[in-house]
Each structure stands twice: as structure tokens, then as C-alpha cells.
Amino acid sequence: MAVAASSAVPGAQSARPGARAWFVLALLCFVYVLNFLDRQLLSILAKPIQDELGVTDGQLGLISGLYFAMFYCILAIPVGWLADRTNRVRVLSLACALWSAATAACGFAQNYPQLAAARMMVGVGEAGGVPPSYAIISDYFRPGTRGTALGLFNLGPPIGSALGVAFGASVAAAYSWRDAFIWVGVIGVVTALIVWFFVREPKKGGLDEPTQAADEPVQPVAAEPAPGFTATCRMYFSNPVLRGMALASGATQFVTYALLNFATLFLMREKGMTLQEIALWYALLLGVSVSLGIFGSGWLIDRLSRRYKTAYAYLPAVGLIVAAPFFAGFVWASDWRVALLFLSVPMALNYFYLSPAVTLVQEEVRPNQRVLAGALLLLVMNLIGLGLGPTFLGAASDFFRASHPDNSLQMAFYCLLPFYGLAIVMFLGLARKIRLQSQKEVVS
């Protein structure tokens, strides 16, 4: 039986989310777990892949960063435009099947070009994963609960990364890195079929606040045709708050994706951890710390934004200010146990931007623009963060290898500290833009 949208019931605007909404959220979160698990397997299994295929740090940075991001980010725009006009659940299901099949293909790669081609196809599929999910969840949860719902959904990356570390490292240690890719791909194809048959497309805008004229009874939000592609893009990039949030989040992701894509290799090669220790200790740290950061920021933003809209910017800024010195401690520590203790703080606070960013965009645009607006947010964030962060770090490591052969990645990680400062300044600037926009709205 398909799951019906909770918006189908009159008066759902005032009701708490029902069991069906939570079921859909849980299933979409699992899809996101697979999305990120597929994406992170390459970095988790970097050392055995390097040992067998002879891939350099710079080449790893390219296929996990720029090459992947070119397809993932750019194709998310037409996919978002299509999903706003068609069935978002069907788009998500097909995308999940495609990226999962491409992940399995990574396990059969015999050389770097074949691995690169398979990773690009993973990016093609994942372009249709997150933006439709943002919009579907926003139509299953009313305003005032979306920050928490999207915060729970955004637990997909830490859970996916933690499971990827635990599963990928354990399988690679016991069998082969190839088996890890193949099994994860098979699980993803099965999940795509479950989404297709058990999730129903919710009504667009069905749970948004109703409109009311001064002398008229409350009227529910009427369904409207989706605005044109160009009109939505123009609206998004002409809005200083939406534009500023995307750029500040991109600067943050420059650090987070560089860290995620090279932390495992750094801990094994320069801190002395084994695959078995990675599968246990690093997996636990990643899952717990990032989950606390993402869910905690979603819970906080639902409460703080009711009184202070600038919380969308100040919350990420404060998180980064506290995280930066602990990140430096992680890079500096000579023992992997001490390094992990330091890393637990930035692994949580680095992600204080994600739930505020997604919630702000979903609240600021019209219901029939949510998928494309979410895709535009991801385009900017991921082109900067996912596309350039790992690419920069891998290239920096190759650069330092001649002068620092034993700790080239450590030197490269130190180069990320200025980007903490850049992201903090950008979020503080965003707070000012939000304040000015709110003042204009009050005056008008």
C-alpha cells in the first residue's frame, strides 16, 4: 500500500506529523544514508585502492571532488526543474537506482580511468537524490516542524559516513575493497524499488500556512503551476539572503568535504591507525559527532528562528569559531587517540550550517519552487565545497610530498584553517543581510 500524504486531511496544518509522515522521513533518510555511503566509500577505501591501482592523492582528490561535483551539481539543476513539474518520488527512486548501479560498477574497475568514469556516473545519479527529498519532506511536515524534520533527514550524511567506514573498512580488511562497492550498490537498487512502491507524492504546499484576507475566511494554499526555470534561478540569485547562505555554506563545505575525503587516509598513513581501528573508533566518532551537530542545529534553529531570524547565520558562525582551534589540534596531534579526541568537536560543530541552510531556503521560496531552489543551494555549496575542497587538499598534499614526504597530508590540512576564517566572516555578513531584509519586510 502506498503511503498517503498527511496533507490530505483537512486541517492538517494544525496537526502534529502523523505516522505516515515519519515513515516517509525515515525511508528518505535511509536513501540519504545510502547516497552518502556510496559517495564516501572511495575515501574510506582510499589506501587499498591506492595500493592496487596506484592512484595518487591528487587523483583521489579529483575523482572524489571536482570530477564528481561537475556531474552531481550541474545535473541537479535540470533534475530539480523536472521534479518540480513531475512526480518527485519517481525522480528520487530512479536516481537512487542509477547511483547504486554505478557504485557497484566501481567494484569492477581495473584502472584509474574506469574508476573515474564510474564515480562520475555516481554523481549523475546522486544529482536526483537530495533536492526532491527536501521538497517531499517539506510537504509532509508543516512550518515550525520542518527544521527538526530536515535536521533528522540530514543525519543521512553522518550515518552514511559512519556505516561506510565500519562496513567498508571491515569488508576491505576481511575480503576486498571491491566487495564493499558491489554490496552497497545492490542494497541501493533494492531501496529504490521500495521508494517507488511505498511512498506517495504529497500535495505541493499542502501544509503551508493558509492565506487570509481581512474580511474573508481562511483559505488553504492553492496549487499553482511551477514558475519557469529562468524565473526561479533569477529569484534565487537576486535574493541576497539566499545567495549569501549558499556562498557561506559553500565556504564551510570546502573544509568539511576536504576533511571527510582525506581523514581516513590521514589517520592511517600519518597517525598509524589500522583498518580495524578505523572501522570501530573513527566510525563511532563520525556517526555520533556529526549526528549531534546536524540534529542539534536543526532543533536549535526551530526554536531560535521563531524570535531571531538572524539565528540562521549566527548559529553556524558560532559553531565554526569554536571548532577551528580543535581542528588545528587534530592536525597537530601525533597520537591517533588524541587526534580523534580533538576531531570530535569540529566533526559536530562544522555541520551547524546544514540544517539552518536547508530550512531557510525551504521556508523562503514558494512550494512549487522548493526542489529547484534546493538544487540551486546544493549547486553553489557543492561546486565550492565538494568540487574544490578535496581537489585542493589532494593537490596540496602532492605539492608538499617533496619537502615533507612523511607528513604531506598534515601540511595540507593546515592549509584549511584560513577557510574557517572565511566562512565565519561570510556567515556574519549573512546575519546583517537577514537583519536588513527583515527590517524592509516590516516597513513594507
CSV table of C-alpha atoms in Angstrom, one decimal:
chain,number,residue,atom,x,y,z
A,1,MET,CA,0.0,0.0,0.0
A,2,ALA,CA,1.3,3.5,-0.9
A,3,VAL,CA,1.9,5.9,1.9
A,4,ALA,CA,-0.5,8.8,1.7
A,5,ALA,CA,0.5,12.4,2.4
A,6,SER,CA,-0.6,13.8,5.7
A,7,SER,CA,-1.7,16.9,4.0
A,8,ALA,CA,-4.7,15.0,2.5
A,9,VAL,CA,-6.7,15.6,5.7
A,10,PRO,CA,-8.3,19.0,6.1
A,11,GLY,CA,-6.9,21.0,8.9
A,12,ALA,CA,-3.6,19.1,8.7
A,13,GLN,CA,-1.8,22.5,9.1
A,14,SER,CA,-2.6,22.4,12.8
A,15,ALA,CA,-2.0,18.7,13.4
A,16,ARG,CA,1.2,17.0,14.5
A,17,PRO,CA,3.0,15.0,11.8
A,18,GLY,CA,1.4,11.5,11.6
A,19,ALA,CA,2.9,8.1,11.5
A,20,ARG,CA,2.9,8.2,7.7
A,21,ALA,CA,5.0,11.3,7.6
A,22,TRP,CA,7.5,9.8,10.0
A,23,PHE,CA,7.7,6.6,7.9
A,24,VAL,CA,8.4,8.7,4.7
A,25,LEU,CA,11.0,10.7,6.6
A,26,ALA,CA,12.7,7.5,7.9
A,27,LEU,CA,12.8,5.9,4.4
A,28,LEU,CA,14.1,9.1,2.7
A,29,CYS,CA,16.7,9.4,5.4
A,30,PHE,CA,17.8,5.8,4.6
A,31,VAL,CA,18.1,6.8,1.0
A,32,TYR,CA,20.3,9.7,2.0
A,33,VAL,CA,22.4,7.3,4.1
A,34,LEU,CA,23.0,5.2,1.0
A,35,ASN,CA,23.6,8.4,-1.0
A,36,PHE,CA,26.4,9.5,1.3
A,37,LEU,CA,27.7,5.9,1.9
A,38,ASP,CA,28.2,5.5,-1.8
A,39,ARG,CA,29.8,8.9,-2.0
A,40,GLN,CA,32.2,8.2,0.9
A,41,LEU,CA,33.3,4.7,0.1
A,42,LEU,CA,36.0,6.0,-2.2
A,43,SER,CA,37.7,8.0,0.6
A,44,ILE,CA,37.2,5.2,3.2
A,45,LEU,CA,38.9,2.7,0.9
A,46,ALA,CA,41.5,5.1,-0.4
A,47,LYS,CA,44.5,3.2,0.9
A,48,PRO,CA,43.7,-0.3,-0.5
A,49,ILE,CA,42.6,1.4,-3.8
A,50,GLN,CA,45.9,3.3,-3.9
A,51,ASP,CA,47.9,0.1,-3.2
A,52,GLU,CA,46.2,-1.8,-6.0
A,53,LEU,CA,45.6,0.8,-8.7
A,54,GLY,CA,48.5,3.2,-8.0
A,55,VAL,CA,46.3,6.3,-7.6
A,56,THR,CA,47.9,9.4,-6.2
A,57,ASP,CA,46.4,11.8,-3.6
A,58,GLY,CA,45.8,14.4,-6.3
A,59,GLN,CA,43.9,11.8,-8.5
A,60,LEU,CA,41.8,10.8,-5.5
A,61,GLY,CA,41.0,14.5,-4.9
A,62,LEU,CA,39.9,14.9,-8.4
A,63,ILE,CA,37.6,11.9,-8.7
A,64,SER,CA,36.1,12.4,-5.2
A,65,GLY,CA,35.9,16.2,-5.7
A,66,LEU,CA,35.9,18.1,-9.0
A,67,TYR,CA,35.0,15.2,-11.4
A,68,PHE,CA,32.2,14.0,-9.1
A,69,ALA,CA,30.9,17.5,-8.4
A,70,MET,CA,30.7,18.6,-12.0
A,71,PHE,CA,28.1,16.0,-12.7
A,72,TYR,CA,26.4,16.0,-9.3
A,73,CYS,CA,26.0,19.8,-9.0
A,74,ILE,CA,25.2,20.8,-12.6
A,75,LEU,CA,22.7,17.9,-13.3
A,76,ALA,CA,20.9,18.7,-10.1
A,77,ILE,CA,19.5,21.8,-11.7
A,78,PRO,CA,17.6,20.3,-14.6
A,79,VAL,CA,16.7,17.3,-12.4
A,80,GLY,CA,15.2,19.8,-9.9
A,81,TRP,CA,13.4,21.7,-12.6
A,82,LEU,CA,11.9,18.4,-13.8
A,83,ALA,CA,10.9,17.2,-10.3
A,84,ASP,CA,9.1,20.4,-9.6
A,85,ARG,CA,6.9,19.6,-12.6
A,86,THR,CA,6.5,15.9,-12.3
A,87,ASN,CA,6.5,13.2,-9.6
A,88,ARG,CA,9.3,13.9,-7.2
A,89,VAL,CA,9.1,10.4,-5.7
A,90,ARG,CA,9.6,8.8,-9.1
A,91,VAL,CA,12.6,11.0,-9.8
A,92,LEU,CA,14.1,10.1,-6.4
A,93,SER,CA,13.6,6.4,-7.0
A,94,LEU,CA,15.2,6.4,-10.4
A,95,ALA,CA,18.1,8.4,-9.2
A,96,CYS,CA,18.8,6.0,-6.3
A,97,ALA,CA,18.8,3.0,-8.7
A,98,LEU,CA,21.2,4.8,-11.1
A,99,TRP,CA,23.8,5.9,-8.5
A,100,SER,CA,23.6,2.4,-6.8
A,101,ALA,CA,24.3,0.6,-10.0
A,102,ALA,CA,27.2,3.0,-10.7
A,103,THR,CA,28.6,2.3,-7.2
A,104,ALA,CA,28.6,-1.4,-7.9
A,105,ALA,CA,30.4,-0.7,-11.2
A,106,CYS,CA,33.3,0.9,-9.1
A,107,GLY,CA,33.9,-2.5,-7.7
A,108,PHE,CA,34.8,-3.8,-11.2
A,109,ALA,CA,37.2,-1.0,-12.1
A,110,GLN,CA,40.6,-2.3,-13.3
A,111,ASN,CA,42.3,1.1,-13.6
A,112,TYR,CA,42.0,4.8,-12.8
A,113,PRO,CA,40.0,5.9,-15.9
A,114,GLN,CA,37.4,3.1,-15.3
A,115,LEU,CA,37.1,4.1,-11.6
A,116,ALA,CA,36.8,7.8,-12.6
A,117,ALA,CA,34.1,7.0,-15.1
A,118,ALA,CA,32.1,5.0,-12.6
A,119,ARG,CA,32.4,7.8,-10.0
A,120,MET,CA,31.1,10.3,-12.5
A,121,MET,CA,28.0,8.1,-13.0
A,122,VAL,CA,27.5,8.0,-9.3
A,123,GLY,CA,27.5,11.8,-9.4
A,124,VAL,CA,24.9,11.7,-12.3
A,125,GLY,CA,22.6,9.6,-10.1
A,126,GLU,CA,23.0,11.4,-6.9
A,127,ALA,CA,22.0,14.7,-8.6
A,128,GLY,CA,18.4,13.5,-8.3
A,129,GLY,CA,18.6,12.4,-4.7
A,130,VAL,CA,18.7,15.3,-2.2
A,131,PRO,CA,16.7,18.2,-3.7
A,132,PRO,CA,13.5,16.1,-4.3
A,133,SER,CA,13.8,14.7,-0.8
A,134,TYR,CA,14.0,18.2,0.7
A,135,ALA,CA,10.7,19.2,-1.1
A,136,ILE,CA,8.9,15.9,-0.3
A,137,ILE,CA,9.7,16.3,3.4
A,138,SER,CA,8.6,20.0,3.4
A,139,ASP,CA,5.2,18.8,2.1
A,140,TYR,CA,4.9,16.1,4.8
A,141,PHE,CA,5.8,18.5,7.7
A,142,ARG,CA,4.2,21.8,8.5
A,143,PRO,CA,6.2,25.0,9.2
A,144,GLY,CA,7.6,25.0,12.7
A,145,THR,CA,8.5,21.3,12.5
A,146,ARG,CA,10.5,21.4,9.2
A,147,GLY,CA,13.7,22.3,10.9
A,148,THR,CA,13.6,19.3,13.1
A,149,ALA,CA,12.4,17.0,10.2
A,150,LEU,CA,15.1,18.3,7.9
A,151,GLY,CA,17.6,18.0,10.7
A,152,LEU,CA,16.7,14.3,11.1
A,153,PHE,CA,16.9,13.8,7.4
A,154,ASN,CA,20.3,15.4,7.3
A,155,LEU,CA,21.5,12.7,9.7
A,156,GLY,CA,21.9,10.8,6.5
A,157,PRO,CA,25.5,12.0,5.9
A,158,PRO,CA,26.9,11.1,9.3
A,159,ILE,CA,25.1,7.8,9.5
A,160,GLY,CA,26.1,7.0,5.9
A,161,SER,CA,29.7,8.0,6.5
A,162,ALA,CA,29.9,6.0,9.8
A,163,LEU,CA,28.3,2.9,8.2
A,164,GLY,CA,30.6,3.4,5.3
A,165,VAL,CA,33.6,3.5,7.5
A,166,ALA,CA,32.5,0.5,9.6
A,167,PHE,CA,31.2,-1.6,6.7
A,168,GLY,CA,33.7,-0.6,4.0
A,169,ALA,CA,36.8,-1.0,6.3
A,170,SER,CA,35.6,-4.3,7.7
A,171,VAL,CA,34.8,-5.8,4.3
A,172,ALA,CA,38.1,-4.5,2.8
A,173,ALA,CA,40.0,-6.0,5.8
A,174,ALA,CA,38.2,-9.4,5.6
A,175,TYR,CA,37.7,-9.7,1.8
A,176,SER,CA,38.3,-6.9,-0.7
A,177,TRP,CA,37.6,-3.2,-1.3
A,178,ARG,CA,35.7,-4.3,-4.5
A,179,ASP,CA,33.2,-6.3,-2.5
A,180,ALA,CA,32.2,-3.3,-0.4
A,181,PHE,CA,31.3,-1.3,-3.5
A,182,ILE,CA,29.3,-4.2,-5.0
A,183,TRP,CA,27.2,-5.0,-1.9
A,184,VAL,CA,26.4,-1.3,-1.2
A,185,GLY,CA,25.2,-1.0,-4.9
A,186,VAL,CA,22.9,-4.0,-4.6
A,187,ILE,CA,21.3,-2.7,-1.4
A,188,GLY,CA,20.7,0.7,-3.1
A,189,VAL,CA,18.8,-0.8,-6.1
A,190,VAL,CA,16.5,-2.7,-3.7
A,191,THR,CA,15.9,0.5,-1.7
A,192,ALA,CA,15.0,2.4,-4.9
A,193,LEU,CA,12.2,-0.2,-5.6
A,194,ILE,CA,10.9,0.3,-2.0
A,195,VAL,CA,10.6,4.0,-2.5
A,196,TRP,CA,8.9,3.6,-5.9
A,197,PHE,CA,6.1,1.3,-4.4
A,198,PHE,CA,5.7,2.6,-0.9
A,199,VAL,CA,5.9,6.4,-1.0
A,200,ARG,CA,3.1,8.6,-2.5
A,201,GLU,CA,3.8,12.0,-3.9
A,202,PRO,CA,2.4,14.6,-1.4
A,203,LYS,CA,0.4,17.7,-2.4
A,204,LYS,CA,2.8,20.6,-3.1
A,205,GLY,CA,2.3,23.3,-0.5
A,206,GLY,CA,-0.5,21.3,1.2
A,207,LEU,CA,0.9,22.0,4.7
A,208,ASP,CA,1.9,25.6,4.2
A,209,GLU,CA,0.3,28.4,6.2
A,210,PRO,CA,-3.1,29.3,4.7
A,211,THR,CA,-3.7,32.7,3.2
A,212,GLN,CA,-6.4,35.0,4.7
A,213,ALA,CA,-7.8,38.4,3.6
A,214,ALA,CA,-9.0,40.8,6.3
A,215,ASP,CA,-12.7,40.2,5.5
A,216,GLU,CA,-12.6,36.6,4.3
A,217,PRO,CA,-12.5,33.2,5.9
A,218,VAL,CA,-9.2,31.3,5.9
A,219,GLN,CA,-8.4,29.7,2.6
A,220,PRO,CA,-6.0,26.9,2.1
A,221,VAL,CA,-3.0,27.4,-0.2
A,222,ALA,CA,-4.0,26.8,-3.8
A,223,ALA,CA,-1.8,24.7,-6.0
A,224,GLU,CA,-0.1,26.8,-8.6
A,225,PRO,CA,1.9,25.9,-11.8
A,226,ALA,CA,5.6,25.9,-11.1
A,227,PRO,CA,7.4,29.0,-12.2
A,228,GLY,CA,9.7,28.8,-15.2
A,229,PHE,CA,13.3,27.7,-14.8
A,230,THR,CA,14.8,31.1,-15.6
A,231,ALA,CA,12.4,32.9,-13.2
A,232,THR,CA,13.3,30.6,-10.3
A,233,CYS,CA,17.0,31.0,-10.9
A,234,ARG,CA,16.6,34.8,-11.2
A,235,MET,CA,14.6,34.9,-8.0
A,236,TYR,CA,17.2,32.8,-6.1
A,237,PHE,CA,20.3,34.6,-7.1
A,238,SER,CA,18.8,38.0,-6.9
A,239,ASN,CA,17.9,37.4,-3.2
A,240,PRO,CA,20.9,38.4,-1.1
A,241,VAL,CA,19.9,36.2,1.8
A,242,LEU,CA,19.5,33.0,-0.3
A,243,ARG,CA,22.7,33.8,-2.3
A,244,GLY,CA,24.6,34.6,0.9
A,245,MET,CA,23.6,31.4,2.6
A,246,ALA,CA,24.7,29.3,-0.4
A,247,LEU,CA,28.1,31.0,-0.6
A,248,ALA,CA,28.8,30.9,3.2
A,249,SER,CA,27.7,27.2,3.3
A,250,GLY,CA,30.0,26.5,0.3
A,251,ALA,CA,33.0,28.0,2.2
A,252,THR,CA,32.1,25.7,5.1
A,253,GLN,CA,31.8,22.7,2.9
A,254,PHE,CA,35.3,23.4,1.5
A,255,VAL,CA,36.6,22.4,4.9
A,256,THR,CA,34.1,19.6,5.6
A,257,TYR,CA,34.4,17.8,2.3
A,258,ALA,CA,38.2,18.1,2.3
A,259,LEU,CA,38.2,16.6,5.8
A,260,LEU,CA,35.8,13.8,5.1
A,261,ASN,CA,37.5,12.7,1.9
A,262,PHE,CA,41.0,12.5,3.4
A,263,ALA,CA,40.6,11.9,7.1
A,264,THR,CA,40.7,8.1,6.8
A,265,LEU,CA,43.9,8.2,4.7
A,266,PHE,CA,45.4,10.8,7.0
A,267,LEU,CA,44.7,8.7,10.1
A,268,MET,CA,46.0,5.5,8.6
A,269,ARG,CA,49.1,6.9,6.8
A,270,GLU,CA,50.3,9.6,9.2
A,271,LYS,CA,48.6,8.7,12.5
A,272,GLY,CA,49.2,5.0,12.4
A,273,MET,CA,45.6,3.6,12.6
A,274,THR,CA,44.7,0.2,11.1
A,275,LEU,CA,41.6,-0.6,9.0
A,276,GLN,CA,40.1,-2.4,12.0
A,277,GLU,CA,40.7,0.6,14.3
A,278,ILE,CA,39.2,2.9,11.6
A,279,ALA,CA,36.1,0.6,11.4
A,280,LEU,CA,35.5,0.9,15.1
A,281,TRP,CA,36.8,4.2,16.6
A,282,TYR,CA,36.6,6.6,13.6
A,283,ALA,CA,33.2,5.2,12.6
A,284,LEU,CA,31.8,5.8,16.1
A,285,LEU,CA,33.2,9.3,16.2
A,286,LEU,CA,31.9,10.2,12.8
A,287,GLY,CA,28.4,8.9,13.4
A,288,VAL,CA,27.9,10.3,16.9
A,289,SER,CA,29.6,13.7,16.4
A,290,VAL,CA,28.2,14.7,13.1
A,291,SER,CA,24.7,13.4,14.0
A,292,LEU,CA,24.7,15.6,17.2
A,293,GLY,CA,25.8,18.6,15.2
A,294,ILE,CA,23.2,18.2,12.4
A,295,PHE,CA,20.3,17.3,14.6
A,296,GLY,CA,21.2,19.7,17.3
A,297,SER,CA,21.4,22.6,14.9
A,298,GLY,CA,18.0,21.6,13.4
A,299,TRP,CA,16.5,21.5,16.9
A,300,LEU,CA,18.0,24.8,17.8
A,301,ILE,CA,17.1,26.6,14.6
A,302,ASP,CA,13.4,25.7,15.1
A,303,ARG,CA,13.4,27.4,18.4
A,304,LEU,CA,15.8,30.3,17.9
A,305,SER,CA,14.4,31.4,14.5
A,306,ARG,CA,11.0,32.0,15.9
A,307,ARG,CA,12.4,35.0,17.7
A,308,TYR,CA,15.6,35.8,15.8
A,309,LYS,CA,15.8,35.1,12.1
A,310,THR,CA,19.5,36.0,12.2
A,311,ALA,CA,20.0,32.7,14.0
A,312,TYR,CA,20.1,31.1,10.6
A,313,ALA,CA,23.5,32.8,10.2
A,314,TYR,CA,24.8,33.3,13.8
A,315,LEU,CA,24.4,29.6,14.7
A,316,PRO,CA,26.8,28.3,12.0
A,317,ALA,CA,29.2,31.2,12.7
A,318,VAL,CA,29.5,30.4,16.4
A,319,GLY,CA,29.9,26.7,15.7
A,320,LEU,CA,32.9,27.4,13.3
A,321,ILE,CA,34.5,29.8,15.8
A,322,VAL,CA,34.6,27.1,18.5
A,323,ALA,CA,35.5,24.3,16.0
A,324,ALA,CA,38.6,26.0,14.4
A,325,PRO,CA,41.2,25.5,17.3
A,326,PHE,CA,40.1,21.9,17.9
A,327,PHE,CA,40.6,21.2,14.1
A,328,ALA,CA,44.1,22.6,14.5
A,329,GLY,CA,44.7,20.3,17.5
A,330,PHE,CA,43.5,17.3,15.4
A,331,VAL,CA,46.0,18.1,12.7
A,332,TRP,CA,48.8,18.7,15.2
A,333,ALA,CA,48.4,15.6,17.4
A,334,SER,CA,51.0,12.9,17.0
A,335,ASP,CA,48.9,10.1,18.5
A,336,TRP,CA,45.7,9.0,16.8
A,337,ARG,CA,43.8,8.7,20.0
A,338,VAL,CA,44.5,12.3,20.9
A,339,ALA,CA,43.7,13.3,17.3
A,340,LEU,CA,40.3,11.7,17.5
A,341,LEU,CA,39.5,13.5,20.7
A,342,PHE,CA,40.3,16.8,19.1
A,343,LEU,CA,38.4,15.8,15.9
A,344,SER,CA,35.2,15.1,17.8
A,345,VAL,CA,34.5,18.8,18.3
A,346,PRO,CA,34.8,20.1,14.7
A,347,MET,CA,33.1,17.0,13.4
A,348,ALA,CA,30.0,18.2,15.3
A,349,LEU,CA,30.2,22.0,15.0
A,350,ASN,CA,31.4,22.1,11.4
A,351,TYR,CA,27.8,20.9,10.5
A,352,PHE,CA,25.9,23.6,12.3
A,353,TYR,CA,25.4,25.3,8.9
A,354,LEU,CA,23.5,22.4,7.2
A,355,SER,CA,20.0,22.3,8.8
A,356,PRO,CA,19.8,26.2,9.0
A,357,ALA,CA,20.7,26.5,5.3
A,358,VAL,CA,18.2,23.9,4.1
A,359,THR,CA,15.4,25.1,6.4
A,360,LEU,CA,15.9,28.8,5.4
A,361,VAL,CA,15.7,28.0,1.7
A,362,GLN,CA,12.7,25.8,2.0
A,363,GLU,CA,10.9,28.5,4.1
A,364,GLU,CA,11.8,31.4,1.8
A,365,VAL,CA,10.6,30.1,-1.5
A,366,ARG,CA,7.2,29.1,-2.9
A,367,PRO,CA,6.2,25.4,-2.5
A,368,ASN,CA,6.4,24.8,-6.3
A,369,GLN,CA,10.0,26.1,-6.3
A,370,ARG,CA,11.4,24.1,-3.5
A,371,VAL,CA,13.1,21.3,-5.5
A,372,LEU,CA,14.8,23.7,-7.8
A,373,ALA,CA,15.7,26.1,-5.0
A,374,GLY,CA,17.2,23.2,-3.0
A,375,ALA,CA,19.1,22.2,-6.1
A,376,LEU,CA,20.5,25.7,-6.6
A,377,LEU,CA,21.6,25.7,-2.9
A,378,LEU,CA,23.4,22.4,-3.5
A,379,LEU,CA,24.8,23.6,-6.8
A,380,VAL,CA,26.7,26.5,-5.1
A,381,MET,CA,27.6,24.7,-1.9
A,382,ASN,CA,28.9,21.6,-3.7
A,383,LEU,CA,30.7,23.2,-6.5
A,384,ILE,CA,32.7,25.2,-4.0
A,385,GLY,CA,32.9,22.6,-1.2
A,386,LEU,CA,32.7,19.2,-2.8
A,387,GLY,CA,34.3,20.3,-6.1
A,388,LEU,CA,37.2,22.3,-4.8
A,389,GLY,CA,37.8,21.2,-1.2
A,390,PRO,CA,39.0,17.6,-1.8
A,391,THR,CA,40.7,18.7,-5.1
A,392,PHE,CA,42.6,21.5,-3.2
A,393,LEU,CA,43.7,19.2,-0.4
A,394,GLY,CA,44.8,16.4,-2.6
A,395,ALA,CA,46.8,18.8,-4.8
A,396,ALA,CA,48.3,20.4,-1.7
A,397,SER,CA,49.4,17.0,-0.4
A,398,ASP,CA,51.1,16.2,-3.7
A,399,PHE,CA,52.8,19.6,-3.5
A,400,PHE,CA,54.2,19.1,0.0
A,401,ARG,CA,55.3,15.5,-0.7
A,402,ALA,CA,58.7,16.6,-2.0
A,403,SER,CA,59.6,18.7,1.1
A,404,HIS,CA,57.5,16.7,3.7
A,405,PRO,CA,57.4,13.1,2.4
A,406,ASP,CA,56.3,11.7,5.8
A,407,ASN,CA,53.6,14.2,6.6
A,408,SER,CA,52.4,15.9,3.4
A,409,LEU,CA,48.7,15.5,4.3
A,410,GLN,CA,49.3,17.1,7.7
A,411,MET,CA,50.8,20.2,5.9
A,412,ALA,CA,47.9,20.2,3.5
A,413,PHE,CA,45.3,20.1,6.4
A,414,TYR,CA,46.9,23.1,8.0
A,415,CYS,CA,46.1,25.0,4.8
A,416,LEU,CA,42.4,24.6,5.5
A,417,LEU,CA,42.5,26.8,8.6
A,418,PRO,CA,42.1,30.1,6.6
A,419,PHE,CA,38.9,28.8,5.1
A,420,TYR,CA,37.4,28.6,8.6
A,421,GLY,CA,38.0,32.3,8.9
A,422,LEU,CA,36.5,33.0,5.5
A,423,ALA,CA,33.3,31.0,6.3
A,424,ILE,CA,32.9,32.8,9.7
A,425,VAL,CA,33.2,36.2,8.1
A,426,MET,CA,30.6,35.2,5.4
A,427,PHE,CA,28.1,34.0,8.0
A,428,LEU,CA,28.4,37.2,10.0
A,429,GLY,CA,27.8,39.1,6.8
A,430,LEU,CA,24.8,37.0,6.1
A,431,ALA,CA,23.4,37.8,9.5
A,432,ARG,CA,23.5,41.5,8.5
A,433,LYS,CA,21.7,40.8,5.2
A,434,ILE,CA,19.0,38.8,7.1
A,435,ARG,CA,18.5,41.7,9.5
A,436,LEU,CA,18.2,44.3,6.7
A,437,GLN,CA,15.7,42.1,4.8
A,438,SER,CA,13.6,41.7,7.9
A,439,GLN,CA,13.5,45.4,8.5
A,440,LYS,CA,12.4,46.0,4.9
A,441,GLU,CA,9.6,43.5,5.3
A,442,VAL,CA,8.4,45.2,8.5
A,443,VAL,CA,8.4,48.6,6.8
A,444,SER,CA,6.6,47.3,3.7
